[in-house]
XYZ file of N, CA and C in Angstrom:
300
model
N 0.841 -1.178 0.000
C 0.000 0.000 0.000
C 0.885 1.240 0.000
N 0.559 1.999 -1.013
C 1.268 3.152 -1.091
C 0.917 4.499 0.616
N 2.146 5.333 0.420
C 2.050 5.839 1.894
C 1.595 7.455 1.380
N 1.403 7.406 0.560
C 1.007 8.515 -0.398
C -0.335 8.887 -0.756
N -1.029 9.622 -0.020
C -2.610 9.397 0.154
C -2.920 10.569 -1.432
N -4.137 9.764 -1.942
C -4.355 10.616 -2.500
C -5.197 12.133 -2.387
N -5.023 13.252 -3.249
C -6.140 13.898 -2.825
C -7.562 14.327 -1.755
N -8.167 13.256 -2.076
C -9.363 13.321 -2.183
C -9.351 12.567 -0.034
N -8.458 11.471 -0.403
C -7.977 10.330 1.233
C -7.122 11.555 2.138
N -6.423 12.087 1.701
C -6.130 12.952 2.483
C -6.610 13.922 2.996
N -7.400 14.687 2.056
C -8.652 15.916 2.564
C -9.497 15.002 3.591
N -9.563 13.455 4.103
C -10.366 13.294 4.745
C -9.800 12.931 5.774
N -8.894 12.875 5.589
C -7.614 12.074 7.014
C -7.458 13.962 7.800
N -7.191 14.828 7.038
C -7.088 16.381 7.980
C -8.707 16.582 8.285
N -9.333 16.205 7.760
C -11.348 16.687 8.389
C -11.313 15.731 9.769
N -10.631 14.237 9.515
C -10.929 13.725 10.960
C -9.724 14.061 11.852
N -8.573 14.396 11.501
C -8.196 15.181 12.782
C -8.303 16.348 12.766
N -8.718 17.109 12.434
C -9.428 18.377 13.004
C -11.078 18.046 13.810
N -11.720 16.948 13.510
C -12.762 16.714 14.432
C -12.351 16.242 15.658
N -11.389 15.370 15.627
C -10.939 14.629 16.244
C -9.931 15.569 17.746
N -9.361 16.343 17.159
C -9.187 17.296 18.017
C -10.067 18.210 18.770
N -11.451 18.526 18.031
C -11.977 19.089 19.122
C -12.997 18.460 19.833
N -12.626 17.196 20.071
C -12.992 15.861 21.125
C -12.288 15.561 22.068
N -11.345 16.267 21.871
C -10.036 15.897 23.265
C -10.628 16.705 24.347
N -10.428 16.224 25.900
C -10.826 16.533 26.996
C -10.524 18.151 26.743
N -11.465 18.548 27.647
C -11.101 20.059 27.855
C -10.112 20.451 28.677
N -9.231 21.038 28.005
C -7.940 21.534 28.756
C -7.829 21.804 30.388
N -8.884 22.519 30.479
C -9.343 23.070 31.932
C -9.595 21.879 32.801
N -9.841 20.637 32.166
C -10.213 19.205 33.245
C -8.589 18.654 33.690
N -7.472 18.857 33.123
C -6.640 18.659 33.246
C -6.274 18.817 34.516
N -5.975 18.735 35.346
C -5.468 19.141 36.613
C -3.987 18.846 36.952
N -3.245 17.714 37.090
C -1.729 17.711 37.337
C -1.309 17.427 36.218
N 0.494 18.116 36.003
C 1.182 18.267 35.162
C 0.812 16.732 34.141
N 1.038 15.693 35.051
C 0.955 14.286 34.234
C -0.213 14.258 33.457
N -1.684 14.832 33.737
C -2.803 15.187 32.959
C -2.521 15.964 31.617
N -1.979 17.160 32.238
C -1.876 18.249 31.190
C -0.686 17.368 29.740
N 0.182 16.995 30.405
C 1.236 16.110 29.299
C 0.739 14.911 28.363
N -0.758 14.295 28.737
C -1.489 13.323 28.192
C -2.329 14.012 27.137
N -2.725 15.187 27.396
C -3.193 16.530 26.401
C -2.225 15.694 25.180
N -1.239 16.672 25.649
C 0.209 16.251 24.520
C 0.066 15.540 23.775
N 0.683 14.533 24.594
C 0.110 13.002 24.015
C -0.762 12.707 22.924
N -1.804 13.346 23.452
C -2.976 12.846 22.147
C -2.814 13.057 20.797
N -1.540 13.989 20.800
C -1.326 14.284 19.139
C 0.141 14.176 18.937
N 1.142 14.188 19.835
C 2.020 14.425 19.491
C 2.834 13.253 19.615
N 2.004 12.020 20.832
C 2.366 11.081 20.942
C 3.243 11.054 22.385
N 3.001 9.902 22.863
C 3.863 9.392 23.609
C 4.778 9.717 24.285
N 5.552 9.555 23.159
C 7.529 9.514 23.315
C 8.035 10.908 22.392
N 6.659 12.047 21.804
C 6.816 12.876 21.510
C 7.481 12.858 20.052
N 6.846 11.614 19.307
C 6.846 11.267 17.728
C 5.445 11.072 17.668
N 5.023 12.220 16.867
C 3.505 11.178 16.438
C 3.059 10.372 15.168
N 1.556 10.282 15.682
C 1.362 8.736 14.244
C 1.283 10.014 12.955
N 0.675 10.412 12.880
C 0.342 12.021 12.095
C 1.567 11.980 11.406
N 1.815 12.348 9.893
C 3.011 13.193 9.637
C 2.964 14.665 9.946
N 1.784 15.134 9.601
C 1.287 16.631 10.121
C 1.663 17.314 11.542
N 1.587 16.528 12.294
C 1.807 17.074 13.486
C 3.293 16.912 13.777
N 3.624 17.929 14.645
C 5.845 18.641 14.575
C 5.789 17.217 15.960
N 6.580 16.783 15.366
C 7.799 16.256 16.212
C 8.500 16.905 17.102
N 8.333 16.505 18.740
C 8.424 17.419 19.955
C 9.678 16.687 20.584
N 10.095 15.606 20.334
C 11.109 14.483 20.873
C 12.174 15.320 20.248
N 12.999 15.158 21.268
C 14.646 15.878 21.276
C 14.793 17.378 21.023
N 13.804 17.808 21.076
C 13.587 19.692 20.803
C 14.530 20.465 22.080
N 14.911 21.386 22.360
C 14.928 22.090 23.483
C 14.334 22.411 23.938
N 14.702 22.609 25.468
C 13.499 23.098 26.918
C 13.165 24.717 26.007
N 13.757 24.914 25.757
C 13.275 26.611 25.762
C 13.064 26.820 24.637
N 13.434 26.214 23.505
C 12.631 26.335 21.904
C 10.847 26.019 22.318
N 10.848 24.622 23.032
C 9.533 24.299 23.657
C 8.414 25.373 24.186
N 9.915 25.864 25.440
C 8.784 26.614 25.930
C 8.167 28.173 25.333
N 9.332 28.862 24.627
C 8.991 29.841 23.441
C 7.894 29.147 22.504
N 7.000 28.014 22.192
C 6.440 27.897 20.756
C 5.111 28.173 22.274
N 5.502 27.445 23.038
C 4.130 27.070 24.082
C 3.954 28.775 24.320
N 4.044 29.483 24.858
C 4.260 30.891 25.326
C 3.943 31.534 23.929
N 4.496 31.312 23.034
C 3.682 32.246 22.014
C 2.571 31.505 21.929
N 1.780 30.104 21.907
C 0.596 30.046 21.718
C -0.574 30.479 21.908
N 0.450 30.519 23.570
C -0.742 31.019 25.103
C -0.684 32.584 24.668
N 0.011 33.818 23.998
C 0.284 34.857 24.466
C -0.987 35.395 22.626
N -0.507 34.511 21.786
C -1.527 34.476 20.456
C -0.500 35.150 19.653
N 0.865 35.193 19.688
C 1.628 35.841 18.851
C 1.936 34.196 17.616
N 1.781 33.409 18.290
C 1.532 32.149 17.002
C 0.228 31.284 17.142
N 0.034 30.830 15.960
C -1.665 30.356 15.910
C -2.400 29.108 15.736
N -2.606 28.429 16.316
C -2.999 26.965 15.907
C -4.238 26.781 16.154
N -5.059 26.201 15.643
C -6.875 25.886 16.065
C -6.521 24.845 17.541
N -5.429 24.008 17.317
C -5.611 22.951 18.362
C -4.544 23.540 19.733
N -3.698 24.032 19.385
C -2.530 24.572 20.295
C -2.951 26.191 20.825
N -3.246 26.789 20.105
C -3.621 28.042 21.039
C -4.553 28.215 21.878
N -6.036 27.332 22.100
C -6.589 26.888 23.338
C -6.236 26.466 23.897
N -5.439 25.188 23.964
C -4.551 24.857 24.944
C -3.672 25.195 25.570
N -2.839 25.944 25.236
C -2.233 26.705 25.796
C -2.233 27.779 26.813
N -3.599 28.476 26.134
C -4.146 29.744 27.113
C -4.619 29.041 28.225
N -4.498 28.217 28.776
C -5.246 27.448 30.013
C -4.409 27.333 30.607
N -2.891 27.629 30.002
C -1.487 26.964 30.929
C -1.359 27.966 31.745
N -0.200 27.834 32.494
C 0.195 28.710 33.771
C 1.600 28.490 32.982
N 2.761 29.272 33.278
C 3.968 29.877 33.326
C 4.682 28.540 33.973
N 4.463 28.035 35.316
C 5.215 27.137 35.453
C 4.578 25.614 34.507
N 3.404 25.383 34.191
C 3.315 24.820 33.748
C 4.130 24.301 32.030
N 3.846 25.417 31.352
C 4.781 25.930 30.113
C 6.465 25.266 30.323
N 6.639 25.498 31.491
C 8.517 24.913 31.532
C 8.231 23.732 32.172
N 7.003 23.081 32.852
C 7.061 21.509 33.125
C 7.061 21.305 31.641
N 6.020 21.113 30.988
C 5.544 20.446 29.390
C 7.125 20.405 29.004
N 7.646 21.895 28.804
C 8.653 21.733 27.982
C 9.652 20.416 27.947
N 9.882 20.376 29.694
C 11.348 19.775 29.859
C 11.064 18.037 28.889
């Protein structure tokens, strides 16, 4: 099977994760760091490779490249449908837990 979606398979693979994202728990239910990092998880994966090619690869990044993308999310100087709600829910120390 080719890994090469066509057109038409791919416009439907980004419609279900964009639904699919706004099914993820509400940020605000999150309560300890280990919660808030399962957020993560849901897209970015795990071990911070995800299944997605679409979604950035967070494994081996720097603490502070991290926490600069997170901080502009939360602040709206960068823009994501799925990352800039989430973000605005963070706290400051939270932002440098996620990162590390």
């Amino acid at each position: 099977m080719s890994s090469i979606l066509r057109p038409a398979a791919r416009n439907a693979v980004l419609a279900l994760t964009a639904l699919l994202g706004t099914m993820l728990p509400a940020p605000s239910s999150a309560e300890t760091i280990e919660e808030k990092a399962q957020l993560c998880a849901a897209c970015h994966g795990e071990n911070g490779i995800p299944q997605q090619k679409t979604t950035p690869v967070i494994w081996g990044q720097y603490q502070g490249y991290l926490y600069l993308d997170l901080r502009d999310y939360k602040s709206g100087a960068r823009k994501n449908d799925i990352m800039t709600p989430l973000a605005q829910t963070l706290e400051r120390d939270d932002l440098m837990a996620l990162a590390l």
